[in-house]
Short mmCIF file of C-alpha atoms in Angstrom, two decimals:
data_model
loop_
_atom_site.label_atom_id
_atom_site.label_comp_id
_atom_site.label_asym_id
_atom_site.label_seq_id
_atom_site.Cartn_x
_atom_site.Cartn_y
_atom_site.Cartn_z
CA MET A 1 29.05 69.81 -65.28
CA LYS A 2 28.92 73.56 -64.21
CA PHE A 3 26.24 75.34 -62.09
CA GLN A 4 25.28 77.93 -59.52
CA VAL A 5 23.17 76.88 -56.78
CA SER A 6 21.36 78.95 -53.61
CA LYS A 7 23.33 77.56 -50.54
CA SER A 8 19.53 77.18 -48.86
CA ALA A 9 18.68 74.95 -51.57
CA LEU A 10 21.79 72.83 -51.53
CA VAL A 11 21.77 72.45 -47.72
CA GLU A 12 18.26 71.18 -47.88
CA ALA A 13 18.78 68.62 -50.73
CA VAL A 14 22.09 67.36 -49.22
CA SER A 15 20.51 66.95 -45.75
CA GLN A 16 17.54 65.01 -47.22
CA VAL A 17 19.28 62.50 -49.13
CA SER A 18 21.94 61.94 -46.42
CA LYS A 19 19.54 60.29 -44.30
CA ALA A 20 19.66 57.19 -46.71
CA VAL A 21 23.83 57.30 -46.98
CA SER A 22 25.41 54.82 -44.69
CA SER A 23 29.14 55.26 -43.72
CA LYS A 24 29.26 51.55 -43.00
CA THR A 25 28.35 50.14 -46.38
CA THR A 26 30.61 47.14 -48.03
CA ILE A 27 29.51 48.97 -51.55
CA PRO A 28 31.81 52.01 -51.59
CA ILE A 29 29.63 53.78 -54.14
CA LEU A 30 26.75 53.90 -51.66
CA THR A 31 28.71 56.31 -49.21
CA GLY A 32 28.38 58.85 -51.70
CA ILE A 33 25.76 61.17 -52.99
CA GLN A 34 24.84 61.55 -56.64
CA VAL A 35 24.46 64.68 -57.98
CA ILE A 36 22.78 65.34 -61.70
CA ALA A 37 22.42 68.67 -63.49
CA HIS A 38 20.11 69.01 -66.34
CA ASP A 39 18.16 71.50 -67.92
CA GLN A 40 15.19 71.43 -65.22
CA GLY A 41 17.61 72.06 -62.70
CA LEU A 42 19.46 69.56 -60.11
CA CYS A 43 18.75 66.22 -58.73
CA PHE A 44 20.17 64.61 -55.54
CA THR A 45 20.25 60.92 -54.44
CA GLY A 46 21.19 58.97 -51.63
CA SER A 47 20.82 55.03 -51.00
CA ASN A 48 21.87 52.42 -48.80
CA SER A 49 20.13 49.65 -50.50
CA ASP A 50 17.52 49.22 -48.43
CA LEU A 51 16.50 52.98 -48.67
CA THR A 52 16.93 55.44 -51.33
CA ILE A 53 15.92 59.30 -51.23
CA GLN A 54 15.87 61.49 -54.35
CA VAL A 55 15.30 65.18 -54.36
CA ASN A 56 14.76 67.35 -57.26
CA VAL A 57 15.76 70.96 -57.19
CA PRO A 58 14.13 72.93 -59.83
CA ASN A 59 15.58 76.02 -61.51
CA GLN A 60 12.85 78.37 -59.91
CA LYS A 61 10.94 78.09 -56.70
CA GLU A 62 8.09 80.56 -56.20
CA GLU A 63 9.58 82.85 -59.01
CA GLN A 64 12.91 83.06 -57.43
CA GLN A 65 15.79 81.85 -59.39
CA GLN A 66 17.68 78.84 -57.30
CA VAL A 67 19.65 77.30 -59.71
CA THR A 68 21.33 78.07 -62.93
CA VAL A 69 22.65 75.39 -65.09
CA GLU A 70 25.67 76.20 -67.51
CA GLU A 71 26.89 72.55 -68.29
CA MET A 72 24.88 69.32 -67.62
CA GLY A 73 26.55 66.16 -66.11
CA ASN A 74 26.63 64.05 -63.07
CA ILE A 75 28.79 63.06 -60.24
CA VAL A 76 28.96 61.03 -57.13
CA LEU A 77 30.79 62.82 -54.21
CA PRO A 78 31.23 61.38 -50.36
CA GLY A 79 28.24 61.97 -48.76
CA ARG A 80 29.50 62.85 -45.26
CA ILE A 81 32.21 65.06 -46.40
CA LEU A 82 29.81 66.72 -48.68
CA GLY A 83 27.20 67.43 -46.12
CA ASP A 84 29.72 69.25 -43.57
CA ILE A 85 31.05 71.33 -46.40
CA VAL A 86 27.76 72.79 -47.92
CA ARG A 87 26.57 73.55 -44.13
CA LYS A 88 29.60 75.52 -43.53
CA LEU A 89 30.06 77.36 -46.86
CA PRO A 90 30.25 81.16 -46.28
CA GLY A 91 27.87 82.87 -48.96
CA ASP A 92 24.52 82.54 -50.08
CA GLN A 93 25.57 81.27 -53.61
CA VAL A 94 27.54 78.25 -54.65
CA THR A 95 29.18 77.38 -57.62
CA TRP A 96 30.00 73.94 -58.59
CA GLU A 97 32.20 72.63 -61.32
CA THR A 98 33.11 69.09 -62.34
CA THR A 99 35.96 68.39 -64.77
CA GLU A 100 37.65 65.45 -66.11
CA LYS A 101 38.53 62.28 -64.07
CA PHE A 102 35.55 63.27 -61.46
CA GLN A 103 37.38 66.22 -60.18
CA THR A 104 35.07 68.63 -58.60
CA VAL A 105 35.38 72.45 -57.07
CA ILE A 106 32.70 73.54 -54.89
CA GLN A 107 33.27 77.48 -54.37
CA SER A 108 31.40 80.14 -52.24
CA GLU A 109 33.00 83.43 -51.64
CA GLN A 110 36.55 82.86 -50.80
CA ALA A 111 36.02 79.33 -49.76
CA ARG A 112 37.31 76.98 -52.38
CA PHE A 113 37.03 72.89 -51.79
CA GLU A 114 38.56 70.41 -54.32
CA LEU A 115 36.98 67.04 -54.28
CA ILE A 116 37.73 63.85 -55.67
CA GLY A 117 34.48 62.27 -57.15
CA LEU A 118 33.46 58.77 -58.07
CA ASP A 119 32.18 57.42 -61.41
CA PRO A 120 28.41 57.93 -61.58
CA ASP A 121 28.00 55.09 -64.01
CA GLU A 122 28.50 52.79 -60.92
CA TYR A 123 25.83 54.25 -58.90
CA PRO A 124 22.65 52.04 -58.79
CA ARG A 125 19.48 53.07 -60.49
CA LEU A 126 16.28 53.89 -58.81
CA PRO A 127 14.10 50.72 -57.68
CA HIS A 128 11.75 49.27 -60.14
CA LEU A 129 8.11 49.11 -59.14
CA THR A 130 5.99 46.49 -60.33
CA ASN A 131 2.43 45.32 -59.68
CA ARG A 132 1.80 48.57 -58.04
CA SER A 133 -1.06 50.01 -56.04
CA SER A 134 -1.24 53.64 -55.15
CA PHE A 135 -3.37 56.23 -52.82
CA THR A 136 -2.86 59.60 -51.73
CA LEU A 137 -2.30 60.55 -48.11
CA HIS A 138 -1.98 63.93 -46.21
CA THR A 139 1.40 63.98 -44.55
CA ASP A 140 0.20 65.18 -41.21
CA THR A 141 -1.78 61.80 -41.24
CA LEU A 142 0.98 59.73 -42.46
CA ARG A 143 3.43 61.25 -39.71
CA THR A 144 0.79 60.30 -36.87
CA ILE A 145 0.42 56.93 -38.54
CA ILE A 146 4.24 56.39 -37.97
CA ARG A 147 4.19 58.10 -34.49
CA GLN A 148 1.46 56.13 -33.21
CA THR A 149 2.75 52.56 -34.12
CA GLN A 150 6.53 52.38 -35.44
CA PHE A 151 7.69 52.91 -31.70
CA ALA A 152 6.28 49.25 -30.95
CA VAL A 153 8.53 47.53 -33.43
CA SER A 154 11.14 45.13 -32.09
CA HIS A 155 14.85 45.96 -32.35
CA ASP A 156 15.91 42.08 -32.48
CA GLU A 157 17.49 41.30 -35.88
CA ALA A 158 16.59 37.76 -34.84
CA LYS A 159 12.69 38.57 -35.11
CA MET A 160 13.53 40.23 -38.58
CA ILE A 161 9.09 40.20 -39.38
CA LEU A 162 8.60 42.31 -35.94
CA THR A 163 11.21 44.96 -36.83
CA GLY A 164 8.90 46.17 -39.45
CA VAL A 165 5.45 48.02 -39.36
CA LEU A 166 2.45 45.83 -41.08
CA TRP A 167 0.32 47.87 -43.43
CA GLN A 168 -2.94 46.38 -44.57
CA LEU A 169 -5.68 48.21 -46.48
CA LYS A 170 -8.87 46.66 -47.00
CA GLN A 171 -12.45 48.25 -47.94
CA GLY A 172 -11.18 51.96 -47.88
CA LYS A 173 -9.25 51.30 -44.32
CA LEU A 174 -5.40 51.38 -43.80
CA THR A 175 -4.33 49.72 -40.95
CA SER A 176 -0.95 50.18 -39.56
CA ILE A 177 0.49 47.65 -36.70
CA GLY A 178 3.68 47.59 -34.93
CA THR A 179 4.42 44.93 -32.25
CA ASP A 180 7.54 43.38 -30.50
CA GLY A 181 5.75 40.61 -28.95
CA HIS A 182 5.51 42.31 -25.60
CA ARG A 183 3.16 45.35 -26.64
CA LEU A 184 1.23 46.34 -29.93
CA ALA A 185 0.22 49.45 -31.43
CA ARG A 186 -2.40 49.95 -33.91
CA LYS A 187 -3.66 53.09 -35.99
CA GLN A 188 -6.58 52.80 -38.71
CA VAL A 189 -7.47 55.61 -40.91
CA ASP A 190 -9.77 55.96 -44.04
CA ILE A 191 -8.12 56.53 -47.32
CA GLU A 192 -10.73 58.10 -49.87
CA GLY A 193 -11.23 56.42 -53.21
CA SER A 194 -9.36 53.25 -52.14
CA GLU A 195 -12.19 50.95 -51.90
CA ASP A 196 -11.01 49.00 -54.98
CA LEU A 197 -7.43 48.43 -53.54
CA PHE A 198 -6.25 45.47 -51.33
CA PHE A 199 -3.05 44.57 -49.87
CA GLU A 200 -2.62 42.73 -46.57
CA HIS A 201 1.10 41.87 -46.02
CA VAL A 202 3.16 45.10 -46.79
CA ILE A 203 5.86 45.06 -43.99
CA ILE A 204 7.91 48.57 -43.69
CA PRO A 205 11.29 48.45 -41.83
CA GLY A 206 10.80 50.32 -38.56
CA LYS A 207 13.84 52.30 -39.37
CA SER A 208 12.72 53.27 -42.70
CA MET A 209 9.15 54.47 -40.99
CA ALA A 210 11.23 56.71 -38.45
CA GLU A 211 13.41 58.19 -41.36
CA LEU A 212 10.05 59.00 -43.40
CA ALA A 213 8.56 60.83 -40.96
CA LYS A 214 11.79 63.11 -40.37
CA THR A 215 11.64 63.34 -44.43
CA PHE A 216 8.22 64.73 -44.63
CA ASN A 217 6.81 67.96 -42.81
CA ASP A 218 3.07 68.15 -41.60
CA SER A 219 2.90 71.34 -43.85
CA ASP A 220 4.07 69.30 -47.13
CA GLY A 221 0.43 68.73 -48.03
CA TYR A 222 -0.46 65.45 -49.87
CA VAL A 223 1.84 62.76 -51.05
CA ASP A 224 1.28 59.79 -53.21
CA ILE A 225 2.10 56.35 -51.66
CA VAL A 226 2.95 53.44 -54.23
CA VAL A 227 3.22 49.92 -52.92
CA ALA A 228 4.89 47.44 -55.34
CA ASP A 229 6.16 43.74 -54.69
CA ASN A 230 9.13 44.56 -52.85
CA GLN A 231 9.29 48.42 -52.42
CA LEU A 232 7.03 51.34 -51.00
CA LEU A 233 7.51 54.74 -52.67
CA VAL A 234 6.23 57.91 -50.81
CA GLN A 235 6.65 61.02 -53.11
CA ASN A 236 5.54 64.54 -53.97
CA GLU A 237 6.51 66.90 -56.67
CA HIS A 238 10.08 67.35 -55.56
CA LEU A 239 11.17 64.19 -53.18
CA GLU A 240 10.96 60.58 -53.86
CA PHE A 241 11.36 58.25 -50.77
CA TYR A 242 11.84 54.33 -51.45
CA THR A 243 12.08 51.77 -48.89
CA ARG A 244 12.59 48.12 -49.37
CA LEU A 245 9.86 46.10 -47.96
CA ILE A 246 10.60 42.99 -45.34
CA GLU A 247 9.58 39.61 -47.00
CA GLY A 248 7.47 36.99 -45.03
CA LYS A 249 4.10 37.13 -43.24
CA TYR A 250 3.11 38.94 -40.29
CA PRO A 251 1.54 37.19 -37.57
CA ASN A 252 -1.97 37.55 -37.08
CA THR A 253 -2.59 39.94 -34.23
CA ASP A 254 -6.36 40.18 -34.31
CA ASP A 255 -6.52 37.01 -31.88
CA PHE A 256 -4.22 38.62 -29.19
CA ILE A 257 -6.45 41.51 -29.25
CA PRO A 258 -9.32 41.35 -26.69
CA GLU A 259 -12.81 43.04 -27.70
CA ASP A 260 -13.64 43.67 -24.22
CA GLY A 261 -12.89 43.60 -20.42
CA GLN A 262 -14.59 43.30 -17.12
CA ILE A 263 -12.63 46.43 -15.86
CA GLU A 264 -12.98 49.82 -17.44
CA VAL A 265 -10.67 52.48 -16.29
CA ILE A 266 -11.04 56.02 -17.80
CA CYS A 267 -8.66 59.01 -16.61
CA SER A 268 -6.73 61.82 -17.66
CA THR A 269 -3.89 61.03 -20.35
CA ARG A 270 -1.49 63.55 -19.00
CA ASP A 271 -2.08 62.73 -15.46
CA LEU A 272 -1.67 58.96 -15.98
CA LEU A 273 1.50 59.75 -18.05
CA GLN A 274 3.03 61.85 -15.44
CA SER A 275 2.26 59.49 -12.54
CA VAL A 276 4.03 56.45 -14.56
CA ASP A 277 6.66 58.38 -15.37
CA ARG A 278 7.43 59.25 -11.49
CA ALA A 279 7.03 55.48 -10.55
CA SER A 280 9.25 54.28 -13.39
CA LEU A 281 12.22 56.69 -11.50
CA ILE A 282 12.36 53.68 -8.89
CA SER A 283 11.66 50.72 -11.00
CA ARG A 284 14.30 51.71 -13.71
CA GLY A 285 17.11 51.84 -10.94
CA GLY A 286 16.23 48.50 -10.06
CA ARG A 287 16.88 44.71 -11.23
CA ASP A 288 13.31 44.52 -12.65
CA HIS A 289 11.75 47.40 -14.70
CA VAL A 290 8.25 46.84 -13.42
CA ILE A 291 5.57 48.97 -11.93
CA LYS A 292 2.30 47.62 -10.07
CA TRP A 293 -1.25 49.10 -10.68
CA THR A 294 -4.05 48.53 -8.06
CA ILE A 295 -7.60 49.23 -9.46
CA LYS A 296 -10.30 49.95 -7.36
CA ASP A 297 -13.13 52.31 -6.93
CA GLY A 298 -12.19 55.68 -7.93
CA ILE A 299 -8.76 55.53 -8.16
CA VAL A 300 -5.62 53.72 -9.65
CA GLU A 301 -2.80 53.19 -7.16
CA ILE A 302 0.49 53.08 -9.02
CA SER A 303 3.50 51.83 -7.22
CA SER A 304 7.14 50.56 -7.59
CA ILE A 305 9.40 48.91 -5.16
CA SER A 306 13.28 48.46 -5.35
CA GLN A 307 15.25 46.43 -2.91
CA GLU A 308 18.35 48.70 -3.93
CA ILE A 309 16.56 52.14 -4.02
CA GLY A 310 13.21 52.37 -2.38
CA LYS A 311 9.62 52.48 -3.20
CA VAL A 312 7.21 54.93 -4.31
CA THR A 313 3.29 55.16 -4.27
CA GLU A 314 0.65 57.51 -6.01
CA GLN A 315 -2.98 57.58 -6.33
CA VAL A 316 -4.46 58.81 -9.49
CA LYS A 317 -8.12 59.64 -9.78
CA ALA A 318 -10.30 57.54 -12.37
CA GLN A 319 -13.71 56.39 -13.44
CA VAL A 320 -13.58 52.60 -12.68
CA SER A 321 -16.31 50.16 -13.59
CA GLY A 322 -15.69 46.19 -12.48
CA GLU A 323 -14.16 44.56 -9.62
CA GLU A 324 -10.61 45.40 -8.03
CA LEU A 325 -7.85 44.21 -9.95
CA SER A 326 -3.82 44.25 -9.28
CA ILE A 327 -1.67 44.08 -12.45
CA SER A 328 2.07 44.71 -13.09
CA PHE A 329 3.88 45.62 -16.39
CA ASN A 330 6.94 47.63 -17.91
CA PRO A 331 6.27 51.10 -17.48
CA ARG A 332 8.18 52.21 -20.78
CA TYR A 333 5.56 50.48 -22.66
CA MET A 334 2.75 52.40 -21.14
CA MET A 335 4.66 55.69 -21.30
CA GLU A 336 5.30 55.30 -24.94
CA ALA A 337 1.52 54.45 -25.77
CA LEU A 338 0.15 57.23 -23.75
CA ARG A 339 2.78 59.89 -25.48
CA SER A 340 1.65 58.82 -28.74
CA LEU A 341 -2.11 59.33 -28.28
CA ASP A 342 -3.82 62.80 -29.23
CA CYS A 343 -6.42 62.81 -26.33
CA GLU A 344 -7.22 64.16 -23.09
CA GLU A 345 -8.61 61.25 -21.78
CA VAL A 346 -7.76 57.42 -22.24
CA ARG A 347 -10.08 54.22 -21.79
CA LEU A 348 -8.38 51.28 -20.35
CA LEU A 349 -9.89 47.69 -20.18
CA PHE A 350 -8.47 44.81 -18.42
CA LYS A 351 -9.67 41.07 -18.11
CA GLY A 352 -7.52 39.49 -15.33
CA THR A 353 -4.00 39.84 -13.58
CA MET A 354 -2.11 38.04 -16.36
CA ALA A 355 -4.37 38.97 -19.50
CA PRO A 356 -3.13 41.42 -21.83
CA PHE A 357 -4.92 45.00 -21.57
CA THR A 358 -5.62 47.75 -24.02
CA LEU A 359 -5.81 51.52 -24.03
CA ARG A 360 -7.50 53.90 -26.56
CA PRO A 361 -8.56 57.49 -26.58
CA LYS A 362 -11.97 57.84 -24.75
CA GLU A 363 -13.54 59.61 -27.76
CA TYR A 364 -12.46 57.51 -30.87
CA GLN A 365 -11.71 54.00 -31.82
CA ASP A 366 -9.26 54.19 -34.52
CA THR A 367 -6.18 53.96 -32.30
CA LEU A 368 -5.55 51.03 -30.07
CA HIS A 369 -2.24 50.23 -27.82
CA LEU A 370 -2.14 46.55 -26.11
CA ILE A 371 0.41 45.58 -23.35
CA LEU A 372 1.20 42.25 -21.84
CA PRO A 373 1.53 42.20 -17.90
CA ILE A 374 4.50 40.82 -16.24
CA ARG A 375 4.41 37.86 -13.82
CA THR A 376 5.99 39.35 -10.53
CA HIS A 377 5.46 36.17 -8.17
#
């Protein structure tokens, strides 16, 4: 195998597929990146069994030559060292040659690396997708869905189902839900042309969702999303992102989401976030990471007390409907929810001191966050 490739294209491809490569795997071949040279260009693949990313680098991009293949072939090279090497090569062009016994020479200007590769025949093939459902989504919408729900998943492997994000597609509407049992995030978007599609128990690992958000940019345009029996595929012209799905049945969260509340609070998202952030400076230094809200006519009083540190009290102006209420909760849950919202004002609904409460953007209903309060006495 022999080819020349622009350094920028090589670095971009290796960087993308490296997200799926694990240095801790018990399968040695999966610590590597597979590189294939063919008549259309190059193909790079990284995988850790749960996640697979494949990037195709065509011979030409925007009428500029970026790959010249002299001899076709394939090889697997150690992923971590390959990533370090290509980033630090000195020139704009790279020559790559693989000879017998998987010996590979990577050269740019006066720098020459000789690497020992692995047998590419041992590298796993791409997942086979069965019972496929597919739809199209813009990358900025996809990234918004992830940003507004993935943060709420559990990190406790004993609750494997809750480490994933639930996707449901019904009557042309995609619903994404993340929860760790203490808070919940839900986002809904309309999917054009998907009225005949239906699925309700697609559970995507939270870690895969985080990598997916970093793999595609808002400017990448539309991607095709394929849902299969045990895999999710997100792809565009040059990149394929496969992730294993979590098996099992996600809990029914509809029963936990109150449809209304006796107390309504509307206030500035920015002011509320900054005030909760300041109160958390005291709460996170104590034994209990808790802040207290006292809701009364025209204000939300936010306070936190730590026996070891001290206390803080601040008032935020708000539109308040309903009776007075005091409620305590984890400020991190509130801050993460507020940071994920794209709105100037937020609407909060409360039913009681120990009842779950919700927050949504004031102007639209497609985004919802739910937080469970904490009993303090």
